[in-house]
Amino acid sequence: SPLAFGQVVIGPPGSGKTTYCQAMREFLGRLGRSVAVVNLDPANEALPWPCALDIGELVTLPDVMGSLGLGPNGGLLYCMEYLAANGDWLQQRLQGLRGHYLLFDCPGQVELYTHHEALKKIFAQLAKWNFRLAAVHLVDSHYCTDPGKFISVLCTSLSTMLHVELPHVNVLSKMDLIEQYGKLAFNLDYYTEVLDLSYLVDHLASDPFFRNFRRLNEKLVEVIEDYSLVSFVPLNVQDKQSMRQVMQAVDKANGYSFGDREHRSLEALMSAAVGADFHFSSTLAMQEKYVQSQDKAVEEEVMDL
């Protein structure tokens, strides 16, 4: 079969996976790509966008919970195992989507990406069917405002990257809402590039609750830095430049940038080849917007006083 490219959109509940799929489908459609969305979440019943393929045709979470007496978590695991066992059904349905760029909207249960084998087997099978996919792992950006939670996010992201075994792009979603959750301890590029985490441990040590767990946090940080794999791309789905940055990162990860399906400039080809971003505006632009919103909030507080 000819090569097909796409994204598997993963991440914890509430990270914005469905919203991302809708926004990316519209964004890529404006660029002239034929995009098809595949819903692999059996608990996602009310889809806000047209779906080319829905796992609900094969199995649904309410049916599994009702017939087998399982809870939401156990039922979701069963649904994924059932899908993995019925790969011929998925292969047959995907045959009609050849020639499309695919967006797989996946469930939000973290266990599926850290240690459960069902989705991993499904992704491996898709690779055998000549689907060239990149995992887009969404993480809510508000975790950056809490150093303890951010370390947890780093551990989860690293575990997911090692378990899923796909080209991986970690994304900090909902960047337009980050200022609502408090002020960042460091500049935004500290979190996106995952710079020297010892500063984060020192910041945690100032909290009486985390002071007793300093040694544990130091060891967790050592593991993250030893692998040196985790970094993030900031995303605001309402910002075209932000969407473009994520699209470029994913296209480099799954190999779409090196194909001949779109007209590209020399600058874009060089960026894909050497892994460098020649625009230098991605994180800096997002940081500038964040700082401006913080300054505006401070000015309003001063005026109120």
Short mmCIF file of C-alpha atoms in Angstrom, two decimals:
data_model
loop_
_atom_site.label_atom_id
_atom_site.label_comp_id
_atom_site.label_asym_id
_atom_site.label_seq_id
_atom_site.Cartn_x
_atom_site.Cartn_y
_atom_site.Cartn_z
CA SER A 1 0.00 0.00 0.00
CA PRO A 2 1.18 3.58 -0.57
CA LEU A 3 2.48 5.54 2.38
CA ALA A 4 -0.02 7.44 4.50
CA PHE A 5 0.89 10.10 7.06
CA GLY A 6 -0.84 11.26 10.18
CA GLN A 7 -0.88 11.93 13.92
CA VAL A 8 -2.01 9.96 16.94
CA VAL A 9 -3.23 12.54 19.45
CA ILE A 10 -2.71 11.31 23.00
CA GLY A 11 -2.64 12.80 26.47
CA PRO A 12 -4.47 12.87 29.81
CA PRO A 13 -8.16 13.77 30.13
CA GLY A 14 -8.92 17.46 29.69
CA SER A 15 -5.70 18.24 27.83
CA GLY A 16 -7.60 19.32 24.71
CA LYS A 17 -7.20 16.36 22.35
CA THR A 18 -10.59 16.65 20.64
CA THR A 19 -10.27 20.43 20.36
CA TYR A 20 -6.80 19.98 18.87
CA CYS A 21 -8.07 17.49 16.29
CA GLN A 22 -10.82 19.87 15.24
CA ALA A 23 -8.47 22.85 15.00
CA MET A 24 -5.74 20.91 13.18
CA ARG A 25 -8.26 19.43 10.73
CA GLU A 26 -9.45 22.93 9.80
CA PHE A 27 -5.91 24.32 9.69
CA LEU A 28 -4.55 21.58 7.41
CA GLY A 29 -7.67 21.75 5.27
CA ARG A 30 -6.97 25.42 4.54
CA LEU A 31 -3.48 24.38 3.40
CA GLY A 32 -4.99 22.01 0.86
CA ARG A 33 -4.48 18.69 2.62
CA SER A 34 -7.19 16.03 2.51
CA VAL A 35 -7.67 15.37 6.22
CA ALA A 36 -9.67 12.58 7.84
CA VAL A 37 -10.31 12.25 11.57
CA VAL A 38 -10.43 8.80 13.17
CA ASN A 39 -12.04 8.55 16.60
CA LEU A 40 -10.39 5.82 18.69
CA ASP A 41 -12.02 6.92 21.94
CA PRO A 42 -15.00 4.63 22.72
CA ALA A 43 -16.16 7.07 25.41
CA ASN A 44 -16.34 10.00 22.99
CA GLU A 45 -19.98 9.90 21.91
CA ALA A 46 -20.80 13.50 20.96
CA LEU A 47 -18.19 14.42 18.36
CA PRO A 48 -18.14 18.13 17.43
CA TRP A 49 -16.71 17.49 13.92
CA PRO A 50 -17.21 15.10 11.00
CA CYS A 51 -15.59 11.75 11.71
CA ALA A 52 -14.42 9.53 8.85
CA LEU A 53 -14.07 6.48 11.10
CA ASP A 54 -15.47 5.88 14.57
CA ILE A 55 -14.56 3.06 16.94
CA GLY A 56 -18.17 3.29 18.11
CA GLU A 57 -19.08 1.22 15.05
CA LEU A 58 -17.15 -1.67 16.63
CA VAL A 59 -17.45 -1.18 20.38
CA THR A 60 -18.62 1.49 22.82
CA LEU A 61 -17.74 2.06 26.45
CA PRO A 62 -21.36 2.12 27.76
CA ASP A 63 -22.07 -1.25 26.11
CA VAL A 64 -18.96 -2.81 27.66
CA MET A 65 -19.71 -1.39 31.11
CA GLY A 66 -23.30 -2.59 30.94
CA SER A 67 -22.66 -6.09 29.61
CA LEU A 68 -19.50 -6.93 31.56
CA GLY A 69 -20.12 -4.94 34.75
CA LEU A 70 -16.88 -2.99 34.42
CA GLY A 71 -16.12 0.52 35.58
CA PRO A 72 -15.00 3.33 33.25
CA ASN A 73 -11.28 2.52 33.50
CA GLY A 74 -11.62 -1.23 33.15
CA GLY A 75 -14.16 -0.82 30.37
CA LEU A 76 -11.84 1.48 28.42
CA LEU A 77 -8.97 -0.99 28.69
CA TYR A 78 -11.26 -3.75 27.45
CA CYS A 79 -12.34 -1.64 24.47
CA MET A 80 -8.73 -1.05 23.43
CA GLU A 81 -7.91 -4.75 23.79
CA TYR A 82 -10.98 -5.57 21.72
CA LEU A 83 -9.86 -3.16 19.00
CA ALA A 84 -6.35 -4.66 19.01
CA ALA A 85 -7.88 -8.13 18.63
CA ASN A 86 -9.99 -6.96 15.68
CA GLY A 87 -7.26 -5.35 13.62
CA ASP A 88 -8.79 -6.65 10.39
CA TRP A 89 -11.84 -4.45 11.01
CA LEU A 90 -9.62 -1.38 11.44
CA GLN A 91 -7.52 -2.23 8.40
CA GLN A 92 -10.58 -2.64 6.21
CA ARG A 93 -12.04 0.69 7.31
CA LEU A 94 -8.74 2.51 6.81
CA GLN A 95 -8.38 1.27 3.24
CA GLY A 96 -10.98 3.78 2.14
CA LEU A 97 -8.98 6.62 3.69
CA ARG A 98 -5.81 6.13 1.67
CA GLY A 99 -4.62 9.42 0.31
CA HIS A 100 -5.82 11.31 3.37
CA TYR A 101 -3.77 12.81 6.17
CA LEU A 102 -5.13 11.07 9.30
CA LEU A 103 -5.73 12.43 12.79
CA PHE A 104 -6.33 9.68 15.37
CA ASP A 105 -8.18 11.02 18.41
CA CYS A 106 -7.20 8.62 21.20
CA PRO A 107 -8.63 7.98 24.70
CA GLY A 108 -7.46 10.00 27.68
CA GLN A 109 -6.52 7.21 30.08
CA VAL A 110 -2.85 7.65 30.98
CA GLU A 111 -2.29 3.93 31.63
CA LEU A 112 -2.82 3.24 27.94
CA TYR A 113 0.35 5.18 27.10
CA THR A 114 2.61 4.37 30.04
CA HIS A 115 2.38 0.58 30.51
CA HIS A 116 -0.71 -1.01 28.88
CA GLU A 117 0.03 -2.85 25.63
CA ALA A 118 -3.20 -2.54 23.60
CA LEU A 119 -2.67 0.87 21.96
CA LYS A 120 1.02 0.16 21.51
CA LYS A 121 0.09 -2.94 19.49
CA ILE A 122 -2.41 -0.95 17.44
CA PHE A 123 0.22 1.69 16.61
CA ALA A 124 2.72 -1.02 15.66
CA GLN A 125 0.12 -2.61 13.36
CA LEU A 126 -0.57 0.72 11.70
CA ALA A 127 3.15 1.04 10.99
CA LYS A 128 3.09 -2.37 9.27
CA TRP A 129 0.25 -1.09 7.08
CA ASN A 130 2.51 1.75 5.88
CA PHE A 131 1.06 4.46 8.06
CA ARG A 132 3.80 6.91 9.05
CA LEU A 133 2.55 8.39 12.31
CA ALA A 134 3.86 10.76 14.97
CA ALA A 135 2.51 10.83 18.51
CA VAL A 136 1.30 14.28 19.57
CA HIS A 137 1.24 14.22 23.37
CA LEU A 138 -0.84 17.08 24.77
CA VAL A 139 -0.23 18.40 28.29
CA ASP A 140 -2.22 21.22 29.87
CA SER A 141 0.10 24.23 30.19
CA HIS A 142 -1.24 25.18 33.64
CA TYR A 143 1.01 22.48 35.12
CA CYS A 144 3.93 24.83 34.47
CA THR A 145 2.69 27.08 37.26
CA ASP A 146 3.19 24.29 39.83
CA PRO A 147 6.79 22.95 39.98
CA GLY A 148 5.73 19.69 41.64
CA LYS A 149 3.12 18.97 38.98
CA PHE A 150 5.54 19.92 36.22
CA ILE A 151 8.03 17.31 37.40
CA SER A 152 5.19 14.76 37.36
CA VAL A 153 4.32 15.83 33.81
CA LEU A 154 7.94 15.36 32.74
CA CYS A 155 8.00 11.84 34.20
CA THR A 156 4.72 10.95 32.49
CA SER A 157 5.88 12.38 29.16
CA LEU A 158 9.16 10.47 29.32
CA SER A 159 7.39 7.22 30.23
CA THR A 160 4.96 7.73 27.35
CA MET A 161 7.75 8.38 24.85
CA LEU A 162 9.57 5.21 25.85
CA HIS A 163 6.46 3.03 25.87
CA VAL A 164 4.60 4.17 22.74
CA GLU A 165 7.72 3.90 20.55
CA LEU A 166 6.64 6.45 17.94
CA PRO A 167 8.22 9.70 16.77
CA HIS A 168 7.05 12.03 19.49
CA VAL A 169 6.06 15.70 19.83
CA ASN A 170 5.15 16.96 23.30
CA VAL A 171 2.80 19.94 23.28
CA LEU A 172 1.86 22.41 26.01
CA SER A 173 -1.77 23.08 25.18
CA LYS A 174 -4.08 25.97 26.17
CA MET A 175 -1.27 28.52 26.24
CA ASP A 176 -3.87 31.28 25.87
CA LEU A 177 -5.16 30.39 29.35
CA ILE A 178 -1.88 29.95 31.22
CA GLU A 179 -1.92 33.41 32.82
CA GLN A 180 -5.17 32.51 34.57
CA TYR A 181 -3.39 29.93 36.72
CA GLY A 182 -0.69 32.13 38.21
CA LYS A 183 2.75 33.50 37.45
CA LEU A 184 5.50 31.24 36.12
CA ALA A 185 8.61 30.88 38.27
CA PHE A 186 10.83 31.05 35.16
CA ASN A 187 10.59 32.18 31.55
CA LEU A 188 8.47 30.08 29.22
CA ASP A 189 11.47 28.71 27.32
CA TYR A 190 12.68 27.14 30.58
CA TYR A 191 9.65 24.86 30.47
CA THR A 192 9.51 24.24 26.73
CA GLU A 193 13.20 23.38 26.42
CA VAL A 194 13.32 21.68 29.86
CA LEU A 195 16.49 23.48 30.92
CA ASP A 196 18.53 22.89 34.09
CA LEU A 197 15.96 21.32 36.41
CA SER A 198 18.06 21.84 39.53
CA TYR A 199 16.56 25.34 39.70
CA LEU A 200 13.12 23.75 39.80
CA VAL A 201 14.18 21.50 42.69
CA ASP A 202 15.52 24.52 44.58
CA HIS A 203 12.24 26.30 43.97
CA LEU A 204 10.36 23.30 45.35
CA ALA A 205 12.56 23.24 48.44
CA SER A 206 11.15 26.62 49.46
CA ASP A 207 7.77 24.94 49.93
CA PRO A 208 7.47 23.32 53.40
CA PHE A 209 5.48 20.42 51.97
CA PHE A 210 8.07 19.48 49.34
CA ARG A 211 11.11 20.16 51.54
CA ASN A 212 10.99 16.64 52.95
CA PHE A 213 10.92 15.17 49.43
CA ARG A 214 13.92 17.03 48.03
CA ARG A 215 15.99 13.86 47.63
CA LEU A 216 13.15 12.15 45.74
CA ASN A 217 12.71 15.11 43.41
CA GLU A 218 16.44 15.23 42.76
CA LYS A 219 16.44 11.59 41.66
CA LEU A 220 13.41 12.08 39.43
CA VAL A 221 15.08 15.08 37.81
CA GLU A 222 18.27 13.04 37.26
CA VAL A 223 16.31 10.39 35.38
CA ILE A 224 14.65 13.00 33.15
CA GLU A 225 17.96 14.75 32.40
CA ASP A 226 19.84 11.49 31.81
CA TYR A 227 17.43 10.55 29.01
CA SER A 228 17.37 14.14 27.70
CA LEU A 229 14.38 13.42 25.48
CA VAL A 230 11.57 15.65 26.75
CA SER A 231 10.86 19.08 25.33
CA PHE A 232 7.62 20.90 24.54
CA VAL A 233 6.07 22.98 21.79
CA PRO A 234 3.68 25.68 23.07
CA LEU A 235 0.24 25.66 21.47
CA ASN A 236 -2.64 28.07 21.24
CA VAL A 237 -5.21 26.66 18.81
CA GLN A 238 -6.51 30.17 18.11
CA ASP A 239 -3.08 31.37 16.94
CA LYS A 240 -2.17 30.46 13.35
CA GLN A 241 1.56 30.85 13.97
CA SER A 242 1.35 28.50 16.94
CA MET A 243 -0.57 25.92 14.91
CA ARG A 244 1.98 26.23 12.13
CA GLN A 245 4.82 25.58 14.53
CA VAL A 246 3.19 22.40 15.83
CA MET A 247 2.43 21.28 12.27
CA GLN A 248 6.07 21.74 11.26
CA ALA A 249 7.31 19.78 14.29
CA VAL A 250 4.94 16.90 13.52
CA ASP A 251 5.77 16.92 9.80
CA LYS A 252 9.44 16.55 10.64
CA ALA A 253 8.69 13.76 13.11
CA ASN A 254 6.59 11.57 10.81
CA GLY A 255 8.55 12.37 7.64
CA TYR A 256 5.87 14.31 5.80
CA SER A 257 8.27 17.24 5.33
CA PHE A 258 10.57 15.08 3.21
CA GLY A 259 7.85 14.00 0.78
CA ASP A 260 6.69 15.74 -2.37
CA ARG A 261 3.03 16.32 -1.52
CA GLU A 262 3.34 20.05 -0.89
CA HIS A 263 5.31 22.95 -2.28
CA ARG A 264 7.96 23.99 0.22
CA SER A 265 10.57 26.72 0.27
CA LEU A 266 14.29 26.09 0.70
CA GLU A 267 14.03 27.53 4.20
CA ALA A 268 11.41 24.92 5.19
CA LEU A 269 13.46 22.08 3.70
CA MET A 270 16.60 23.18 5.56
CA SER A 271 14.64 23.46 8.80
CA ALA A 272 13.42 19.89 8.35
CA ALA A 273 16.85 18.59 7.39
CA VAL A 274 18.92 20.06 10.22
CA GLY A 275 16.19 20.15 12.87
CA ALA A 276 16.50 23.91 13.33
CA ASP A 277 13.75 26.49 13.35
CA PHE A 278 14.90 29.42 11.23
CA HIS A 279 11.99 31.62 12.26
CA PHE A 280 13.00 32.03 15.91
CA SER A 281 9.54 33.39 16.65
CA SER A 282 7.70 30.42 18.14
CA THR A 283 8.46 30.37 21.85
CA LEU A 284 9.61 33.98 21.88
CA ALA A 285 6.30 35.19 20.46
CA MET A 286 4.35 33.10 22.94
CA GLN A 287 6.54 34.36 25.79
CA GLU A 288 6.00 37.96 24.68
CA LYS A 289 2.21 37.51 24.70
CA TYR A 290 2.38 35.89 28.13
CA VAL A 291 4.55 38.68 29.58
CA GLN A 292 2.28 41.34 28.10
CA SER A 293 -0.78 39.74 29.67
CA GLN A 294 1.04 39.55 33.03
CA ASP A 295 2.08 43.21 32.80
CA LYS A 296 -1.47 44.23 31.93
CA ALA A 297 -2.83 42.33 34.92
CA VAL A 298 -0.32 44.06 37.23
CA GLU A 299 -1.26 47.48 35.83
CA GLU A 300 -4.94 46.77 36.43
CA GLU A 301 -4.21 45.77 40.01
CA VAL A 302 -2.22 48.97 40.57
CA MET A 303 -5.01 51.08 39.09
CA ASP A 304 -7.54 49.38 41.38
CA LEU A 305 -5.38 50.28 44.39
#
